Coordinates of C-alpha atoms and ligand atoms in Angstrom, one line a residue:
M25 CA -9.1 -11.8 103.2
N26 CA -12.2 -12.7 105.1
V27 CA -13.2 -16.4 104.6
L28 CA -16.3 -18.4 105.3
I29 CA -16.2 -22.1 105.5
I30 CA -19.4 -24.1 105.0
G31 CA -19.6 -27.4 107.0
S32 CA -19.2 -28.7 110.5
G33 CA -17.1 -32.0 110.5
G34 CA -13.5 -33.1 110.8
R35 CA -12.8 -32.1 107.3
E36 CA -13.9 -28.5 108.0
H37 CA -12.0 -28.5 111.3
A38 CA -8.8 -29.4 109.4
L39 CA -9.5 -26.8 106.7
A40 CA -10.1 -24.2 109.3
W41 CA -6.9 -25.1 111.1
K42 CA -4.9 -24.8 107.9
I43 CA -6.6 -21.6 106.7
K44 CA -6.2 -20.0 110.1
Q45 CA -2.4 -20.1 109.6
S46 CA -2.5 -18.0 106.5
P47 CA -0.8 -14.6 106.8
I48 CA -3.4 -13.2 104.3
L49 CA -6.4 -14.2 106.4
G50 CA -8.5 -11.4 107.9
R51 CA -11.4 -13.0 109.8
L52 CA -12.4 -16.6 109.6
H53 CA -16.0 -17.7 109.8
C54 CA -17.8 -21.1 109.6
I55 CA -21.4 -22.0 109.0
P56 CA -22.7 -23.9 110.9
G57 CA -19.3 -24.9 112.4
S58 CA -18.9 -26.8 115.7
A59 CA -17.7 -26.1 119.2
A60 CA -14.1 -27.1 118.1
I61 CA -14.2 -24.9 115.0
A62 CA -15.5 -22.1 117.1
E63 CA -12.1 -22.0 118.8
L64 CA -10.7 -20.9 115.4
A65 CA -13.6 -19.1 113.6
A66 CA -16.8 -17.2 114.2
C67 CA -19.8 -19.6 113.9
P68 CA -23.0 -17.5 113.5
P69 CA -26.4 -19.1 114.0
V70 CA -27.1 -19.5 110.3
K71 CA -28.2 -22.8 108.8
Q72 CA -26.2 -24.6 106.1
E73 CA -29.4 -25.0 104.0
D74 CA -30.3 -21.3 104.3
H75 CA -28.8 -20.0 101.1
D76 CA -30.3 -16.5 101.5
G77 CA -29.1 -16.4 105.1
I78 CA -25.5 -17.3 104.0
C79 CA -25.6 -14.7 101.2
G80 CA -26.7 -12.0 103.7
Y81 CA -24.0 -13.0 106.1
C82 CA -21.4 -12.8 103.3
L83 CA -22.4 -9.3 102.4
A84 CA -22.6 -8.1 106.0
E85 CA -19.3 -9.6 107.0
K86 CA -17.5 -8.7 103.7
I87 CA -16.6 -12.3 103.0
D88 CA -14.0 -12.5 100.2
L89 CA -14.1 -16.2 99.7
V90 CA -16.5 -19.0 100.6
V91 CA -15.0 -22.5 100.9
V92 CA -17.7 -25.2 100.7
G93 CA -16.9 -28.5 102.6
P94 CA -19.7 -31.0 102.0
E95 CA -21.4 -32.1 98.8
A96 CA -25.0 -31.5 99.8
P97 CA -24.9 -27.7 99.5
L98 CA -23.1 -27.9 96.2
A99 CA -25.6 -30.3 94.8
K100 CA -28.3 -27.9 95.9
G101 CA -26.7 -25.0 94.0
L102 CA -25.1 -22.9 96.7
S103 CA -22.1 -22.1 94.6
D104 CA -24.3 -20.9 91.7
F105 CA -26.4 -18.9 94.0
L106 CA -23.6 -17.1 95.7
S107 CA -21.6 -16.6 92.5
A108 CA -24.6 -14.9 90.9
K109 CA -24.5 -12.4 93.7
G110 CA -20.8 -11.7 93.0
I111 CA -19.4 -13.7 95.9
K112 CA -16.3 -15.8 95.2
V113 CA -16.8 -19.5 95.9
F114 CA -14.4 -22.4 96.1
G115 CA -16.8 -25.3 95.2
P116 CA -18.3 -26.2 91.8
S117 CA -21.7 -25.4 90.3
R118 CA -24.7 -27.6 90.7
R119 CA -24.0 -29.2 87.3
G120 CA -20.4 -29.9 88.4
A121 CA -21.7 -31.4 91.7
M122 CA -23.7 -33.9 89.6
L123 CA -20.4 -35.8 89.1
E124 CA -20.8 -36.8 92.7
A125 CA -24.6 -36.6 93.2
S126 CA -25.4 -38.9 90.3
K127 CA -23.4 -42.0 89.5
Q128 CA -25.1 -42.2 86.1
F129 CA -24.1 -38.6 85.3
A130 CA -20.5 -39.4 86.4
K131 CA -20.2 -42.6 84.4
E132 CA -21.6 -41.1 81.3
F133 CA -19.3 -38.1 81.7
M134 CA -16.4 -40.5 81.9
D135 CA -17.6 -42.4 78.9
R136 CA -17.9 -39.3 76.8
N137 CA -14.5 -38.0 77.8
D138 CA -12.6 -41.3 77.6
I139 CA -11.7 -41.3 81.3
P140 CA -10.9 -44.9 82.4
T141 CA -13.5 -46.4 84.7
A142 CA -15.2 -49.7 85.3
G143 CA -17.6 -50.9 82.6
F144 CA -21.2 -50.2 83.5
T145 CA -24.9 -50.4 82.7
V146 CA -27.6 -48.0 84.0
L147 CA -30.6 -49.9 85.3
Y148 CA -33.7 -47.7 85.2
S149 CA -36.3 -50.1 86.6
P150 CA -36.4 -53.1 88.9
V151 CA -37.8 -55.3 86.1
F152 CA -35.0 -54.3 83.7
A153 CA -32.5 -54.6 86.6
R154 CA -33.5 -58.2 87.3
E155 CA -33.3 -59.1 83.7
K156 CA -29.8 -57.7 83.4
I157 CA -28.7 -59.4 86.6
R158 CA -30.0 -62.8 85.5
S159 CA -28.0 -62.4 82.3
A160 CA -24.8 -61.4 84.1
K161 CA -22.1 -63.9 83.2
E162 CA -19.5 -63.1 85.9
Y163 CA -19.6 -62.4 89.6
P164 CA -18.9 -60.3 91.7
V165 CA -20.7 -57.3 90.2
V166 CA -21.0 -54.0 91.9
I167 CA -24.3 -52.3 92.4
K168 CA -24.5 -48.6 93.2
A169 CA -27.4 -46.4 94.0
D170 CA -27.4 -43.5 91.6
G171 CA -27.8 -40.7 94.1
L172 CA -26.1 -39.5 97.3
A173 CA -26.2 -42.2 100.0
A174 CA -23.5 -41.0 102.5
G175 CA -21.0 -43.5 101.1
K176 CA -23.3 -46.5 101.8
G177 CA -24.9 -47.0 98.4
V178 CA -22.3 -49.4 97.0
R179 CA -22.6 -53.2 97.2
I180 CA -20.1 -55.7 96.0
C181 CA -22.4 -58.6 95.1
R182 CA -20.8 -62.1 95.0
N183 CA -23.7 -63.8 93.3
E184 CA -27.1 -63.4 91.7
E185 CA -28.9 -63.5 95.0
E186 CA -27.0 -60.6 96.5
A187 CA -27.4 -58.6 93.4
L188 CA -31.2 -59.1 93.4
A189 CA -31.2 -58.2 97.1
A190 CA -29.4 -54.9 96.3
V191 CA -31.9 -54.1 93.7
E192 CA -34.8 -54.8 96.0
D193 CA -33.2 -52.7 98.8
F194 CA -32.2 -49.7 96.6
M195 CA -35.1 -49.6 94.0
E196 CA -38.1 -51.1 95.8
R197 CA -37.6 -50.7 99.5
R198 CA -35.9 -47.4 98.7
I199 CA -33.5 -47.6 101.8
F200 CA -31.8 -44.5 100.4
G201 CA -35.0 -42.8 99.2
A202 CA -34.9 -41.3 95.7
A203 CA -31.1 -41.9 95.5
G204 CA -32.1 -45.5 94.6
S205 CA -34.6 -44.8 91.9
K206 CA -31.9 -45.8 89.4
V207 CA -28.9 -48.0 89.9
V208 CA -25.6 -48.5 88.1
M209 CA -24.3 -52.0 87.7
E210 CA -20.5 -52.1 87.4
E211 CA -17.7 -54.4 86.5
F212 CA -15.8 -55.6 89.6
L213 CA -12.2 -54.4 89.6
T214 CA -9.2 -55.4 91.8
G215 CA -6.1 -53.5 92.7
R216 CA -4.8 -50.9 95.2
E217 CA -7.0 -47.9 95.9
A218 CA -5.9 -44.3 96.4
S219 CA -7.6 -40.9 96.6
I220 CA -6.2 -38.2 94.5
M221 CA -7.5 -34.6 94.8
A222 CA -6.8 -31.8 92.5
L223 CA -7.5 -28.1 93.0
T224 CA -8.9 -26.5 89.9
D225 CA -10.1 -23.2 88.5
G226 CA -11.7 -25.0 85.6
E227 CA -8.7 -24.4 83.3
S228 CA -5.7 -25.9 85.1
A229 CA -5.3 -28.2 88.0
L230 CA -2.9 -28.6 90.9
L231 CA -2.6 -32.1 92.4
L232 CA -2.5 -32.5 96.2
P233 CA -0.4 -35.3 97.5
A234 CA -2.1 -38.6 97.1
A235 CA -3.9 -40.1 100.1
R236 CA -5.1 -43.5 101.1
D237 CA -8.3 -44.0 103.0
H238 CA -9.3 -47.0 105.1
K239 CA -13.0 -47.5 104.5
R240 CA -13.8 -50.7 106.5
L241 CA -14.7 -50.5 110.1
L242 CA -12.3 -53.2 111.4
D243 CA -8.6 -54.1 111.2
G244 CA -7.5 -56.1 108.2
D245 CA -10.2 -54.4 106.1
A246 CA -13.0 -56.4 107.7
G247 CA -16.5 -55.3 108.8
P248 CA -18.8 -52.9 107.1
N249 CA -17.9 -49.9 104.9
T250 CA -17.8 -46.6 106.8
G251 CA -17.3 -43.0 105.9
G252 CA -13.6 -43.7 106.5
M253 CA -11.6 -44.9 109.6
G254 CA -8.3 -43.3 108.8
A255 CA -6.0 -42.0 106.1
V256 CA -2.3 -41.7 105.2
C257 CA -0.7 -38.9 103.1
P258 CA 1.3 -39.0 101.0
A259 CA 0.3 -42.5 99.7
E260 CA 3.2 -44.1 97.8
I261 CA 2.2 -44.4 94.1
P262 CA 4.6 -45.4 91.4
E263 CA 5.5 -42.4 89.1
A264 CA 4.1 -44.2 86.0
D265 CA 0.7 -44.6 87.7
M266 CA 0.8 -40.9 88.8
E267 CA 1.6 -39.9 85.2
A268 CA -1.4 -42.0 84.0
V269 CA -3.7 -40.2 86.5
R270 CA -2.4 -36.8 85.3
T271 CA -3.0 -37.5 81.6
L272 CA -5.9 -40.0 81.6
V273 CA -7.9 -38.6 84.5
V274 CA -7.1 -35.0 85.4
R275 CA -6.3 -33.7 81.9
R276 CA -9.4 -35.4 80.4
F277 CA -11.6 -34.2 83.3
L278 CA -10.5 -30.6 82.6
D279 CA -11.1 -31.1 78.8
G280 CA -14.5 -32.6 79.6
I281 CA -15.8 -29.8 81.9
K282 CA -14.6 -27.2 79.4
R283 CA -16.2 -28.9 76.4
E284 CA -19.4 -29.5 78.3
R285 CA -19.3 -26.0 79.8
I286 CA -19.6 -27.2 83.4
P287 CA -18.5 -24.4 85.8
F288 CA -16.1 -26.1 88.2
R289 CA -13.9 -24.1 90.6
G290 CA -13.0 -26.2 93.6
V291 CA -11.5 -29.6 94.2
I292 CA -12.1 -32.7 92.2
Y293 CA -11.5 -35.9 94.1
A294 CA -10.9 -39.1 92.2
G295 CA -11.3 -42.4 94.1
L296 CA -9.0 -44.6 92.0
M297 CA -8.3 -48.3 91.7
F298 CA -4.8 -49.1 90.2
T299 CA -5.6 -52.2 88.2
P300 CA -3.1 -54.3 86.2
R301 CA -4.5 -52.5 83.2
G302 CA -3.9 -49.0 84.6
P303 CA -5.9 -46.7 86.9
R304 CA -9.7 -46.7 86.9
V305 CA -11.9 -44.1 88.5
L306 CA -14.3 -45.7 91.0
E307 CA -16.0 -42.4 91.9
F308 CA -15.7 -38.7 91.6
N309 CA -16.3 -36.4 94.6
V310 CA -16.6 -32.7 94.1
R311 CA -15.2 -31.7 97.5
F312 CA -12.3 -32.6 99.8
G313 CA -12.3 -36.1 101.1
D314 CA -13.1 -37.0 104.7
P315 CA -10.9 -38.2 106.4
E316 CA -8.3 -37.7 103.7
T317 CA -8.3 -33.9 104.4
Q318 CA -7.3 -34.5 108.0
A319 CA -4.2 -36.2 106.7
V320 CA -3.5 -34.0 103.7
M321 CA -3.7 -30.5 105.4
P322 CA -0.9 -31.2 107.9
A323 CA 1.2 -32.5 105.0
L324 CA 1.1 -29.1 103.2
R325 CA 3.8 -26.6 103.8
S326 CA 2.4 -24.0 101.4
D327 CA -0.2 -21.6 102.4
L328 CA -3.5 -23.1 101.2
L329 CA -5.6 -19.9 101.2
P330 CA -4.0 -18.2 98.1
L331 CA -4.5 -21.4 96.2
L332 CA -8.2 -21.7 97.1
A333 CA -8.7 -18.0 96.2
A334 CA -6.9 -18.6 92.9
C335 CA -9.2 -21.5 92.1
A336 CA -12.3 -19.3 92.9
G337 CA -10.8 -16.4 90.9
G338 CA -9.7 -18.3 87.9
S339 CA -6.0 -17.7 88.3
L340 CA -4.5 -21.0 89.3
E341 CA -2.2 -21.5 86.3
G342 CA 1.4 -21.6 87.2
R343 CA 1.0 -22.1 91.0
G344 CA 2.9 -24.8 92.8
L345 CA 2.7 -26.5 96.1
E346 CA 5.4 -27.3 98.8
L347 CA 5.0 -30.3 101.0
E348 CA 6.3 -30.9 104.5
D349 CA 8.8 -33.7 105.0
G350 CA 7.6 -37.1 106.1
V351 CA 4.2 -38.8 106.3
C352 CA 0.9 -37.9 108.0
V353 CA -1.2 -40.6 109.5
S354 CA -4.8 -39.8 110.7
V355 CA -6.7 -42.3 112.8
V356 CA -10.5 -41.9 113.4
A357 CA -11.9 -42.6 116.8
A358 CA -15.5 -43.6 116.3
A359 CA -18.4 -44.1 118.8
A360 CA -19.7 -47.5 119.9
G361 CA -22.4 -48.7 117.4
Y362 CA -20.8 -46.8 114.4
P363 CA -21.7 -47.0 111.5
D364 CA -25.3 -48.2 112.1
A365 CA -26.4 -46.6 115.4
P366 CA -23.6 -44.6 117.1
E367 CA -24.0 -43.8 120.8
K368 CA -23.9 -40.2 121.6
G369 CA -23.4 -38.0 124.7
R370 CA -20.3 -39.6 126.2
G371 CA -17.8 -37.4 127.9
I372 CA -14.4 -37.2 126.2
T373 CA -11.2 -36.9 128.4
G374 CA -7.6 -36.3 127.4
L375 CA -8.1 -33.5 124.9
Y376 CA -5.4 -31.3 126.4
A377 CA -2.6 -29.9 124.3
P378 CA -1.4 -32.7 122.0
A379 CA 2.4 -33.3 121.4
E380 CA 4.2 -31.4 118.7
G381 CA 3.2 -32.5 115.2
V382 CA 0.0 -34.1 116.5
H383 CA -3.5 -32.6 115.7
V384 CA -6.8 -33.6 117.1
F385 CA -9.6 -32.8 114.6
H386 CA -13.2 -32.9 115.8
A387 CA -15.7 -34.7 113.6
G388 CA -18.6 -35.3 115.9
T389 CA -18.4 -33.5 119.2
V390 CA -20.3 -30.9 121.2
K391 CA -19.4 -28.9 124.2
K392 CA -21.5 -29.2 127.4
D393 CA -20.6 -27.2 130.5
D394 CA -17.2 -26.4 129.0
A395 CA -16.4 -30.1 128.3
Y396 CA -16.5 -32.0 125.1
E397 CA -18.8 -35.0 124.5
T398 CA -19.5 -37.3 121.6
A399 CA -22.2 -36.2 119.1
G400 CA -21.7 -38.3 116.0
G401 CA -20.4 -41.6 114.6
R402 CA -17.0 -40.5 113.7
V403 CA -15.9 -38.4 116.8
L404 CA -12.3 -37.4 116.3
A405 CA -9.5 -37.8 113.8
V406 CA -6.0 -37.8 115.4
T407 CA -3.3 -36.9 112.9
A408 CA 0.4 -37.1 113.5
R409 CA 3.3 -36.3 111.2
G410 CA 6.4 -38.4 111.4
R411 CA 9.6 -39.2 109.5
D412 CA 8.0 -42.2 107.9
V413 CA 4.7 -44.2 108.3
A414 CA 6.0 -46.1 111.3
D415 CA 7.0 -42.9 113.1
A416 CA 3.7 -41.2 112.3
R417 CA 1.7 -44.2 113.4
Q418 CA 3.6 -44.4 116.7
K419 CA 2.9 -40.7 117.4
A420 CA -0.8 -40.9 116.4
Y421 CA -1.5 -44.0 118.4
A422 CA 0.4 -42.6 121.4
A423 CA -1.8 -39.5 121.3
L424 CA -5.0 -41.7 120.9
A425 CA -4.0 -43.7 124.0
G426 CA -4.4 -40.5 126.1
I427 CA -7.9 -39.8 124.8
K428 CA -10.9 -41.7 126.2
F429 CA -14.7 -41.9 125.9
D430 CA -17.1 -44.8 126.6
G431 CA -17.2 -47.2 123.7
M432 CA -14.4 -45.6 121.7
Q433 CA -13.3 -47.7 118.8
Y434 CA -10.5 -47.3 116.3
R435 CA -8.5 -49.3 113.8
K436 CA -5.0 -50.3 114.9
D437 CA -3.7 -50.8 111.4
I438 CA -4.0 -47.4 109.8
G439 CA -1.1 -46.9 107.5
L440 CA 0.0 -50.5 107.3
Ligands
AMP525 P1 -17.4 -45.7 96.0 O1 -18.3 -45.1 97.0 O2 -18.0 -45.7 94.6 O3 -16.0 -45.2 96.1 O4 -17.3 -47.2 96.5 C1 -16.9 -47.6 97.8 C2 -15.9 -48.7 97.7 O5 -16.5 -49.8 97.0 C3 -14.6 -48.4 97.0 O6 -13.7 -47.7 97.8 C4 -14.2 -49.7 96.5 O7 -13.5 -50.4 97.6 C5 -15.5 -50.4 96.3 N1 -15.8 -50.4 94.8 C6 -16.5 -49.4 94.2 N2 -16.6 -49.7 92.9 C7 -15.9 -50.8 92.7 C8 -15.7 -51.6 91.5 N3 -16.1 -51.3 90.3 N4 -14.9 -52.7 91.7 C9 -14.5 -53.1 92.9 N5 -14.7 -52.4 94.0 C10 -15.4 -51.3 93.9
LIG526 N1 -13.2 -40.7 102.2 C1 -14.1 -40.8 101.2 C2 -14.9 -39.6 100.9 O1 -14.6 -38.5 101.4 O2 -15.9 -39.7 100.2

């Protein structure tokens, strides 16, 4: 089976690493890929935005399956476009991708389908938003830009002043462009968070082991929100909570997309808060999590490729998943200045063969004169598998200690 992955980050490097091990793989390709991914896959000079170019490449290279990593191409309809040409795609339709691309769409979908989530109001204009905020009885409230904002469009507002500032930033100053033309105001929830991903062919679903992401920049969950500074898999979740996720979230999601005729063959990611009143969905993503994937892939013993192909082909029913023993911990090494203004172009040393059970996934690197240098905010994700969290942490941090670049920063408490 010839496979094309779309994307270029740490998530796609981890997917490529996993798919590369499949005995049923023919050739592996990646658009646009990266220098690190090019060690595993052919990376042709085709742009991720060039849907015609991708389609032409699929036909020329006899691609049997396209696996889409990021949300942007899905929201732009890449899956619909390729499917219409008879190419099998792991990744939902444009309508399915609205579950991530529009918070309003996601919240209303959850409402219609009785999926537990925080109470909310959609604010269509700054005038209406201010009125609603002034009548809010309790703080904090959560204000979210409706559209895609690279994980930065969420503010926990502790008082009226902060809520009004969020409305001004999102709706009037448009710091996220059109993504802020509407906002959603949400009830503030408390509890433990986890990310649960399920592979689906639109009929049935297969849950991947739960993961926990660390979104804040600094130890002890301090500092600004980031794309994610590390992840652990499997995250320990009580069985009663998992059962609630299966019945109240995953089952109802499947019923919802069927009832509403939303084509969805790919992975649904539920960002969850386990509150005293049960699990609540904070957000849906329509793709693999990043950096969760870097912790989940090494935790899977099963071959992933037949499962992805079964999702794309509508034959997932009855398939299972075997896991490796132990726990995976993935720690992100970020550049100085991340998340606001990351420094780039710093040489990276120590990337020689890592120890057994340790994987170095590249998120933001390029190769210059045969040596890797930094090229993004999140630079590497170092994943280790251990007997337990303590063992995996020890291995991951030992591996990180050997890797160096100017200004490298990482959290010391991933997994704790
Ligand atoms: P999101 O991008 O929607 O997952 O939000 C980013 C982070 O904001 C989440 O991981 C939570 O920590 C926090 N958050 C989002 N929505 C809420 C909410 N309704 N109540 C409390 N915290 C929230
Ligand atoms: N780690 C959060 C995300 O992938 O959106």
